[in-house]
CSV table of C-alpha atoms in Angstrom, one decimal:
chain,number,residue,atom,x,y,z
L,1,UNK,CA,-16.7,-5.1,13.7
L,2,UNK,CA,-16.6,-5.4,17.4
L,3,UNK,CA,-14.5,-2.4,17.8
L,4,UNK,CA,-16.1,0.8,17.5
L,5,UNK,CA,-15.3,2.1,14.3
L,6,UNK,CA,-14.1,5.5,15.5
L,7,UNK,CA,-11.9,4.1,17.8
L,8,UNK,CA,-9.9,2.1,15.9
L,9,UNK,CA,-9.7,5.3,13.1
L,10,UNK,CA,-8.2,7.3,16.2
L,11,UNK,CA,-5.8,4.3,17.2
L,12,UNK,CA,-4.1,4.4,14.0
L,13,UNK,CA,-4.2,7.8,12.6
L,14,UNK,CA,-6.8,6.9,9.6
L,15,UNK,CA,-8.1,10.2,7.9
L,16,UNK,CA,-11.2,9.3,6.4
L,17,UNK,CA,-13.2,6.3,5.1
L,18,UNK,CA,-15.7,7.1,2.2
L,19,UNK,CA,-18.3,4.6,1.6
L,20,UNK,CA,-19.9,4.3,-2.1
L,21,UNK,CA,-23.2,2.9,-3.3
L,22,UNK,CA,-24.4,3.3,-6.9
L,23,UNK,CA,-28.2,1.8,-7.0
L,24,UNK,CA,-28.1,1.6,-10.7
L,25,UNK,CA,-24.9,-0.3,-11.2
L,26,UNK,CA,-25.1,-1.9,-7.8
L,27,UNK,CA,-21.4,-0.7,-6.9
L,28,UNK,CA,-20.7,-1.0,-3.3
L,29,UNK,CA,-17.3,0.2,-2.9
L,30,UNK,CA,-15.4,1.5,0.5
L,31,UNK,CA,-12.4,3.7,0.4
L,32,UNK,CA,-9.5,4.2,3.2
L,33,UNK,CA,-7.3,7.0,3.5
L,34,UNK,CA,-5.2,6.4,6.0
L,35,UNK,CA,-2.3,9.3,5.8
L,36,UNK,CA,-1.3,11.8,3.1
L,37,UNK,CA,1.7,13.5,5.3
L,38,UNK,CA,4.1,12.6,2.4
L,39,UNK,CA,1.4,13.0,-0.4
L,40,UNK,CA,-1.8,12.1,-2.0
L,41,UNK,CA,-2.9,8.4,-0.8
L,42,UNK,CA,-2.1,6.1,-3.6
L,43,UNK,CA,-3.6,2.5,-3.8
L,44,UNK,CA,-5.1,-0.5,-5.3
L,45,UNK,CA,-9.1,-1.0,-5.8
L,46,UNK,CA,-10.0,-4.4,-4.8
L,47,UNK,CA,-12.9,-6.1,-6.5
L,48,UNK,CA,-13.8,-9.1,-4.2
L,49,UNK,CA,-16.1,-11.2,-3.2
L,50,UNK,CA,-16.0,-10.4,0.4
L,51,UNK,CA,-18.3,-12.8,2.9
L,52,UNK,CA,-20.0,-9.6,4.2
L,53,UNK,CA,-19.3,-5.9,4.9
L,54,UNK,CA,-17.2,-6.0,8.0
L,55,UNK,CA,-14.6,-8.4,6.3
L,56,UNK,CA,-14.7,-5.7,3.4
L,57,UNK,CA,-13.8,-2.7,6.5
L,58,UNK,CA,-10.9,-4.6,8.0
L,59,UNK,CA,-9.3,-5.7,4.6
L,60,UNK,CA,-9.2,-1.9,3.7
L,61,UNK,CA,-8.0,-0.6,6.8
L,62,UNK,CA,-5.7,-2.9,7.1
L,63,UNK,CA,-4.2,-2.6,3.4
L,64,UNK,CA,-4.5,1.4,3.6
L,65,UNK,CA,-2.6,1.3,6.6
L,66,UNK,CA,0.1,-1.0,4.9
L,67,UNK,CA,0.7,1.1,1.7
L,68,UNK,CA,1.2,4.1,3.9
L,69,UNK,CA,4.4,2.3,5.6
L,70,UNK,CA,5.3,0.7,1.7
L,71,UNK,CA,5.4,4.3,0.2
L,72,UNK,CA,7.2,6.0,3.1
L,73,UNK,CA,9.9,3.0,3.8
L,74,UNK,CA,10.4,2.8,0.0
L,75,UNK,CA,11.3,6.6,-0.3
L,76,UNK,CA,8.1,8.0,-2.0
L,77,UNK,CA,6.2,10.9,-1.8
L,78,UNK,CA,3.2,9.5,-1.2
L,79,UNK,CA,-0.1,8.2,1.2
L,80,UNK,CA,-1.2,5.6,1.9
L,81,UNK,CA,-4.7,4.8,0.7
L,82,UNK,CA,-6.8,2.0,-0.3
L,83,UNK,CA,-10.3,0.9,-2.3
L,84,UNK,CA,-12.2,-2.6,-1.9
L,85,UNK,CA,-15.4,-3.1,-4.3
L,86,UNK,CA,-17.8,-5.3,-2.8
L,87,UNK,CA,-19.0,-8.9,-5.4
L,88,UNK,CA,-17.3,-11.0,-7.5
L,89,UNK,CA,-16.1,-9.6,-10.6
L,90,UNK,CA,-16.2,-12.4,-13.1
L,91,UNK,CA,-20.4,-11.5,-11.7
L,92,UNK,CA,-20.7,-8.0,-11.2
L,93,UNK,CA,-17.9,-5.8,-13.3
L,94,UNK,CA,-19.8,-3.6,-15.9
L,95,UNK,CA,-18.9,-0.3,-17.3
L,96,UNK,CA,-21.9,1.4,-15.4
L,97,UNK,CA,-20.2,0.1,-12.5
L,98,UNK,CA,-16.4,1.1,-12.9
L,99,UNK,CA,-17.5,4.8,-14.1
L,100,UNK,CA,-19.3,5.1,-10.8
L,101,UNK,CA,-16.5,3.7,-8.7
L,102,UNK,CA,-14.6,6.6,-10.7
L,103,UNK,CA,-17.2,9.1,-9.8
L,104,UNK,CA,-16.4,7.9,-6.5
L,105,UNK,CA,-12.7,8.5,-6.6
L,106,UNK,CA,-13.0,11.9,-8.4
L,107,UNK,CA,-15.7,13.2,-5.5
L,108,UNK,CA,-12.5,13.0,-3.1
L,109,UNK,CA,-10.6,15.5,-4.7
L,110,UNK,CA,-7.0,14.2,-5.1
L,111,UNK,CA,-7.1,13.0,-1.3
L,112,UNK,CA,-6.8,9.5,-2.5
L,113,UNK,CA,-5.1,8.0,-6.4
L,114,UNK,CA,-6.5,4.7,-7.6
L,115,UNK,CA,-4.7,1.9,-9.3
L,116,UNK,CA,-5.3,-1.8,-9.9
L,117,UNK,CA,-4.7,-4.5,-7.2
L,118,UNK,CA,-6.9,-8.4,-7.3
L,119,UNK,CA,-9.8,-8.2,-9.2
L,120,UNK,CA,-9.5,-5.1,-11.6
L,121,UNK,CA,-6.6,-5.1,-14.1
L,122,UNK,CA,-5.1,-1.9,-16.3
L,123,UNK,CA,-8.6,-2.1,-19.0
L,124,UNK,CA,-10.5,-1.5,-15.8
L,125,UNK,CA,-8.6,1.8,-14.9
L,126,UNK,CA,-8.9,2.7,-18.2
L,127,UNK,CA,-12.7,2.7,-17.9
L,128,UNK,CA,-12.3,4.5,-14.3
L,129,UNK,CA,-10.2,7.0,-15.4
L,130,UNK,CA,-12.9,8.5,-17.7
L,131,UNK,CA,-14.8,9.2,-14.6
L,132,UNK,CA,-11.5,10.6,-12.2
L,133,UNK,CA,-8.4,12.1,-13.3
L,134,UNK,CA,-6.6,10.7,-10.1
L,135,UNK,CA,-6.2,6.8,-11.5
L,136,UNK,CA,-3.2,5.5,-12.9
L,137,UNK,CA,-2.2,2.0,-13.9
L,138,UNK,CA,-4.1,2.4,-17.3
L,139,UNK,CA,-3.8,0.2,-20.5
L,140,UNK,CA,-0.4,1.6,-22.6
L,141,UNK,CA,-2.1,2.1,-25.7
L,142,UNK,CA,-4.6,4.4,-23.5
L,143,UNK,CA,-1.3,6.4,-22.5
L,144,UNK,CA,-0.7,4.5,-19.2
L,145,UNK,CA,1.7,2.6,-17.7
L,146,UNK,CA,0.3,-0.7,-17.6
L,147,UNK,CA,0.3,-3.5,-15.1
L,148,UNK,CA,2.3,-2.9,-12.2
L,149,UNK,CA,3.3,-6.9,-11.3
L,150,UNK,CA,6.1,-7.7,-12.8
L,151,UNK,CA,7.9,-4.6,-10.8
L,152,UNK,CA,6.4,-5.8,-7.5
L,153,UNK,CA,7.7,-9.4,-8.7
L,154,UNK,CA,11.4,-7.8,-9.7
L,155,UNK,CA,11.5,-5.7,-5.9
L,156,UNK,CA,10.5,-9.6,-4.4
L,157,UNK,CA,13.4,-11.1,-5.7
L,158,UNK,CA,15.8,-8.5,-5.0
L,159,UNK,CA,14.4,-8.9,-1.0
L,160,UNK,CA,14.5,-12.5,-1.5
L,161,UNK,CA,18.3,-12.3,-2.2
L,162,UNK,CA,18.6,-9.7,1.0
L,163,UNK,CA,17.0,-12.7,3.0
L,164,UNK,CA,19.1,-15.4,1.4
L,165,UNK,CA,22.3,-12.9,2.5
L,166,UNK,CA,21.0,-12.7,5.9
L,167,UNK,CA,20.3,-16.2,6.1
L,168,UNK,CA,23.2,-18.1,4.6
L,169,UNK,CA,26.0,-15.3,3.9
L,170,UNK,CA,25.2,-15.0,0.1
L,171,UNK,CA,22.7,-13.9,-2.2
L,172,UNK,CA,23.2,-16.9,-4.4
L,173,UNK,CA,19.9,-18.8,-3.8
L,174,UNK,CA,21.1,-21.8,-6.5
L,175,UNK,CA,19.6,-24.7,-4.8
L,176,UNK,CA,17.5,-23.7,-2.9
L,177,UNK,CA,14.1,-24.6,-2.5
L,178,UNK,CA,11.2,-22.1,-2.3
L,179,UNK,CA,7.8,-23.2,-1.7
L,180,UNK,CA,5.7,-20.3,-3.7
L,181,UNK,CA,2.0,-20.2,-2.5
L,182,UNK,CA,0.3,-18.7,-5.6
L,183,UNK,CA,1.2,-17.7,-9.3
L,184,UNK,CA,-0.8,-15.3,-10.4
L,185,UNK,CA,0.2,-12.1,-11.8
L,186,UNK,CA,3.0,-11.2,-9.4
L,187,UNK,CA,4.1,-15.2,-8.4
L,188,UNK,CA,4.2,-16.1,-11.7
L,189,UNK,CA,6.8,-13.6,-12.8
L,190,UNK,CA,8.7,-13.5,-9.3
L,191,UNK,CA,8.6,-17.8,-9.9
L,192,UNK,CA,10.8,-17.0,-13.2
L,193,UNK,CA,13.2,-14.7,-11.5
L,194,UNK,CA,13.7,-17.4,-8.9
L,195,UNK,CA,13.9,-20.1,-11.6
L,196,UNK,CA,16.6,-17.7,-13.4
L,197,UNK,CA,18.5,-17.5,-10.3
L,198,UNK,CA,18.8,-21.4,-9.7
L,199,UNK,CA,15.8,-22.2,-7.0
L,200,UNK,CA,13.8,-25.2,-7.2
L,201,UNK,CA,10.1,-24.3,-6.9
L,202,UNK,CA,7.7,-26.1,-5.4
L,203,UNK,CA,4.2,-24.1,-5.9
L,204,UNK,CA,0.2,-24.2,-5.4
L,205,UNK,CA,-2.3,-21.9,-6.8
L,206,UNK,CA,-6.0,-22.4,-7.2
L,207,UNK,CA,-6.0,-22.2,-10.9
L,208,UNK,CA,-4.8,-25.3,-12.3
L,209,UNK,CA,-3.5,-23.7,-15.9
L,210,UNK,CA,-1.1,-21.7,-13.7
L,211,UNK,CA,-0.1,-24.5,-12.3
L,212,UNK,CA,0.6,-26.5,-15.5
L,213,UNK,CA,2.5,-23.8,-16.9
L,214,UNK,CA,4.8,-23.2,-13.8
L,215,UNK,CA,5.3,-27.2,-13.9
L,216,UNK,CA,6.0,-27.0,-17.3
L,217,UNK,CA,8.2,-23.6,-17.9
L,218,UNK,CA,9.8,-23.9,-14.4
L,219,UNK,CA,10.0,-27.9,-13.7
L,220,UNK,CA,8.2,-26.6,-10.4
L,221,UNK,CA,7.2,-29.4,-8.3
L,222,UNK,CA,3.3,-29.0,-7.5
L,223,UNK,CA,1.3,-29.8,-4.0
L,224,UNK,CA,-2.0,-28.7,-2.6
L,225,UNK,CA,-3.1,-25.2,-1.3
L,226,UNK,CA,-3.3,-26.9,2.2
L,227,UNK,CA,0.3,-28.8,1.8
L,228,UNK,CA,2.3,-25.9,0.6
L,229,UNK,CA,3.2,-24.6,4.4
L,230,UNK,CA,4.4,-28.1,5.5
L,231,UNK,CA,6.9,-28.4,2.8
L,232,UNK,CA,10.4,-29.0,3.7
L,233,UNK,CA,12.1,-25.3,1.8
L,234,UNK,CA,14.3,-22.7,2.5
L,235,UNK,CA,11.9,-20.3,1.0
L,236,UNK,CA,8.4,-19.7,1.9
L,237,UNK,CA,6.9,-17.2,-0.2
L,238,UNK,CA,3.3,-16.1,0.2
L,239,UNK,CA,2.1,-14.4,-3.2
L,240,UNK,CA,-2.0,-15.1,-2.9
L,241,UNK,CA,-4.4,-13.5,-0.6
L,242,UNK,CA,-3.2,-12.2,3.2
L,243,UNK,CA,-3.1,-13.9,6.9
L,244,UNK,CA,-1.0,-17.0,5.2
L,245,UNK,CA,0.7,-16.9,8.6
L,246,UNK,CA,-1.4,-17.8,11.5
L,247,UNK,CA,-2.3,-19.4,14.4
L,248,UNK,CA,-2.9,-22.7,12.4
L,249,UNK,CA,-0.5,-22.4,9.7
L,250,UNK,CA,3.0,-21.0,11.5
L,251,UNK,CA,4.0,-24.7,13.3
L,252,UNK,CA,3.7,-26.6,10.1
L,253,UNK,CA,6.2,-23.8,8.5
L,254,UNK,CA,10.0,-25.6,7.6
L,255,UNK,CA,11.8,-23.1,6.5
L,256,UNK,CA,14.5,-20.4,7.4
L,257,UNK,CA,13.2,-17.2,5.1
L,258,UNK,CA,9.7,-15.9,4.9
L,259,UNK,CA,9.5,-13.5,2.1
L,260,UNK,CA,6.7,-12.8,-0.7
L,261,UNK,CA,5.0,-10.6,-2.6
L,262,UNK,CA,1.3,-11.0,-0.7
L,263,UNK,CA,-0.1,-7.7,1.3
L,264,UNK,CA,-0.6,-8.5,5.0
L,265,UNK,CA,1.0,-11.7,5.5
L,266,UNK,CA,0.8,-11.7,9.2
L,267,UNK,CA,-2.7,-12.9,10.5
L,268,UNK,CA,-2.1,-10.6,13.6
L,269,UNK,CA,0.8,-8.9,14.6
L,270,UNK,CA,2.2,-11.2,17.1
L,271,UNK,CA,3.3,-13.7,14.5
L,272,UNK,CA,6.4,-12.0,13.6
L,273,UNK,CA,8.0,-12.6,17.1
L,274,UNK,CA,6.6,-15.9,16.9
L,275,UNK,CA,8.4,-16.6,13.5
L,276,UNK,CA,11.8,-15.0,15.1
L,277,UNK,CA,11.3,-17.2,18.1
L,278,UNK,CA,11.0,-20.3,15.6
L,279,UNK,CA,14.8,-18.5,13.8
L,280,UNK,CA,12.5,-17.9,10.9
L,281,UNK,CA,13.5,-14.5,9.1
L,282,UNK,CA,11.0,-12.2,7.8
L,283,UNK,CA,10.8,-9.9,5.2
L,284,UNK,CA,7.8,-7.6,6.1
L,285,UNK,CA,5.3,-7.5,3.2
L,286,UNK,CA,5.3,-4.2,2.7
L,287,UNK,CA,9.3,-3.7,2.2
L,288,UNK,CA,9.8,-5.9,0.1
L,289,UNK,CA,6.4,-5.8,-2.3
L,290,UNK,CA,6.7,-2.2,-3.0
L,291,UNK,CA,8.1,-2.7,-6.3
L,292,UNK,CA,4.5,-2.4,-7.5
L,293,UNK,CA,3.8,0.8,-6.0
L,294,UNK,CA,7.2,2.2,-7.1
L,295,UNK,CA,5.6,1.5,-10.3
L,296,UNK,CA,2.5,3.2,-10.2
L,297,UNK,CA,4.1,5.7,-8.2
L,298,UNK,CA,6.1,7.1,-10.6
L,299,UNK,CA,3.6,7.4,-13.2
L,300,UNK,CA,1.9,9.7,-11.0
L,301,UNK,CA,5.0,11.5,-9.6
L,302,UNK,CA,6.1,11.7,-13.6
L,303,UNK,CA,9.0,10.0,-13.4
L,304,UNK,CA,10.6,7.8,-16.0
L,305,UNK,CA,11.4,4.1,-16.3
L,306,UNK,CA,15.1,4.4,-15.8
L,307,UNK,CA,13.8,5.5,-12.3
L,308,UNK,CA,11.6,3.0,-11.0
L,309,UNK,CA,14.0,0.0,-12.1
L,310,UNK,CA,16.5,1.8,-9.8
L,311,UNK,CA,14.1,2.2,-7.1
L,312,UNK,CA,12.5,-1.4,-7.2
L,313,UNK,CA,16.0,-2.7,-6.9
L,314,UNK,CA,16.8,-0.9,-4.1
L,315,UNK,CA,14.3,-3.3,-2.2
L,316,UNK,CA,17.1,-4.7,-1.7
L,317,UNK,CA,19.1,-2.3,0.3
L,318,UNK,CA,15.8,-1.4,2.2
L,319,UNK,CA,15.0,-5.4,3.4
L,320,UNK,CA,18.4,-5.6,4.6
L,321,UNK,CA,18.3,-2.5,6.1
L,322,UNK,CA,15.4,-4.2,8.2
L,323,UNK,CA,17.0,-7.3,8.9
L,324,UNK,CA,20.5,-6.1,10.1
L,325,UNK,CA,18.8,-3.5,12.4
L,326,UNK,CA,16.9,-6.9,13.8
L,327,UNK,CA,19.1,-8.4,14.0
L,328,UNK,CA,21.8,-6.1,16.4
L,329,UNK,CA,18.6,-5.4,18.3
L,330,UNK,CA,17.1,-9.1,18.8
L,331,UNK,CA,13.8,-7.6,17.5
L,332,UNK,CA,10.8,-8.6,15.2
L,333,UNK,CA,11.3,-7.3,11.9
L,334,UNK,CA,8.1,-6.2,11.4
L,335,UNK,CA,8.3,-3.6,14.7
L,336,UNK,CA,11.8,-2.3,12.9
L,337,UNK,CA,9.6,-1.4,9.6
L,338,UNK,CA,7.5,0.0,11.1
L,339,UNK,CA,10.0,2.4,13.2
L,340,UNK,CA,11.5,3.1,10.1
L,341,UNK,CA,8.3,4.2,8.6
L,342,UNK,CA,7.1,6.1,11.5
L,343,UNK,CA,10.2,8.1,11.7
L,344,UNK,CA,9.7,9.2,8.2
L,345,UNK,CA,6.5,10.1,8.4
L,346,UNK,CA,7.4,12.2,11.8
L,347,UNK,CA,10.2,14.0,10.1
L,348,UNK,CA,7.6,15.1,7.5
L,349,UNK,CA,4.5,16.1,9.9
């Protein structure tokens, strides 16, 4: 990275960044704890293919950084934290592997909770959690609490309906047309609330039986990973990888509502004004996606279900919150989270 490393871990208040190498089961793993004013750090482990180690660094920082503004604006007693394995896991997931990333997890004491997030799914926090106590997320029959998706899919749509309100005076979205770029684990399910609620879908995703089965189950109309941001929507909703919105992508945007379920949307942090300059409202990623972490949360925290599907749909209240404050104040919604996380985290320091 061309800024020093310590200097940008002093710019943004991260509290440590552990770095994990197994020879034997060739892990290669970072972890990022950004804050733990609130709590113990609580976040996805990433298994990725990343193109070399400083795209690995600025993914974590930048998603550590993120779930500690998603746990405090959502309410939770919790850090923000983070974990990104190096390689491709359809390659280089073994149990070896997995038990070291746990030994990993375990040798920080509680300082940072690991869950699932791309690449590692609730069998593969089973395996970890024989080497850690602090992972949750683990298969149900194994006494955990299973994927977390279809909550950050059910807190999506409840932000998508705070957009619509801000947009167009209603939360009905009936006829509407939302242009979902990916249907994986989270856009699949958030395409079927949206389907359930009236929307016409229009969707991409790189795998092609996803793809089928939206067109199929949804009568989604399909188009090309490149083509999905020039669609004429109401709707854009980023559920893949982050930086959907950038330098290249934000002019071929038609739409009035940005709002999805991917982390880190934003390619850099000037794009929010530049979508409020464009009338484009925007539901910052991590308000309205925390339905996920709610999830997960709340296994750790011991609460019960009747809890987090209360919390996750209070999304709702907590993207509006966002957009009226914008709104009276003419500013990006992204610098009005982020106020609203800050103060949080002050009150508790």
């Amino acid at each position: 990275m061309k800024t020093n490393l310590f200097q940008r871990l002093e710019a943004h208040g991260y509290e440590q960044v552990v770095f994990g190498h197994d020879r034997v089961s060739g892990l290669r793993a970072i972890i990022s704890v950004h804050n733990t004013t609130l709590g113990p750090a609580l976040g996805g482990t990433r298994f990725y293919p990343y193109a070399d180690e400083d795209e690995a660094l600025q993914d974590v920082l930048n998603l550590s950084r993120s779930m500690t503004y998603k746990a405090s604006v959502a309410g939770l007693d919790l850090g923000g934290g983070k974990a990104v394995i190096l390689g491709d896991p359809n390659i280089k997931k073994t149990e070896s592997l997995l038990l070291a990333f746990g030994r990993l997890v375990e040798g920080l004491g509680g300082a940072y909770i690991t869950t699932e997030d791309s690449g590692t799914s609730p069998a593969d926090l089973t395996t970890i959690h024989r080497a850690t106590k602090y992972a949750v997320g683990c298969s149900p029959d194994k006494g955990g609490w299973g994927d977390p998706s279809p909550y950050t899919a059910l807190g999506c749509a409840e932000g998508i309906k705070a957009c619509a309100e801000a947009a167009w005076g209603s939360t009905d979205i009936s006829g509407k047309k939302v242009a979902l770029q990916g249907v994986g684990h989270v856009g699949y399910p958030l395409a079927k609330y949206l389907h359930e609620m009236g929307a016409k879908l229009i969707v991409t995703d790189t795998n092609k039986e996803s793809l089928e089965k939206a067109k199929e189950e949804f009568n989604a109309e399909v188009v090309g990973v490149d083509a999905i941001y020039g669609v004429d929507c109401d709707i854009f909703a980023p559920c893949a990888m982050g930086g959907a919105i950038n330098a290249k992508t934000i002019d071929q945007l038609k739409c009035k509502v940005v709002a999805g379920a991917a982390n880190n949307q934003l390619a850099s942090e000037d794009m929010s004004l530049k979508l409020m300059e464009k009338g484009i409202i925007y539901a910052p990623d991590y308000v309205i996606n925390a339905g996920g972490l709610i999830h997960v949360g709340s296994e750790w925290l011991k609460k019960d279900h009747v809890f987090v599907e209360k919390k996750t749909k209070e999304v709702f209240n907590s993207v509006a919150r966002v957009l009226e404050i914008a709104a009276k104040e003419n500013a990006p919604t992204d610098q009005v989270a982020l106020r609203i996380a800050e103060e949080r985290l002050k009150q508790n320091s």
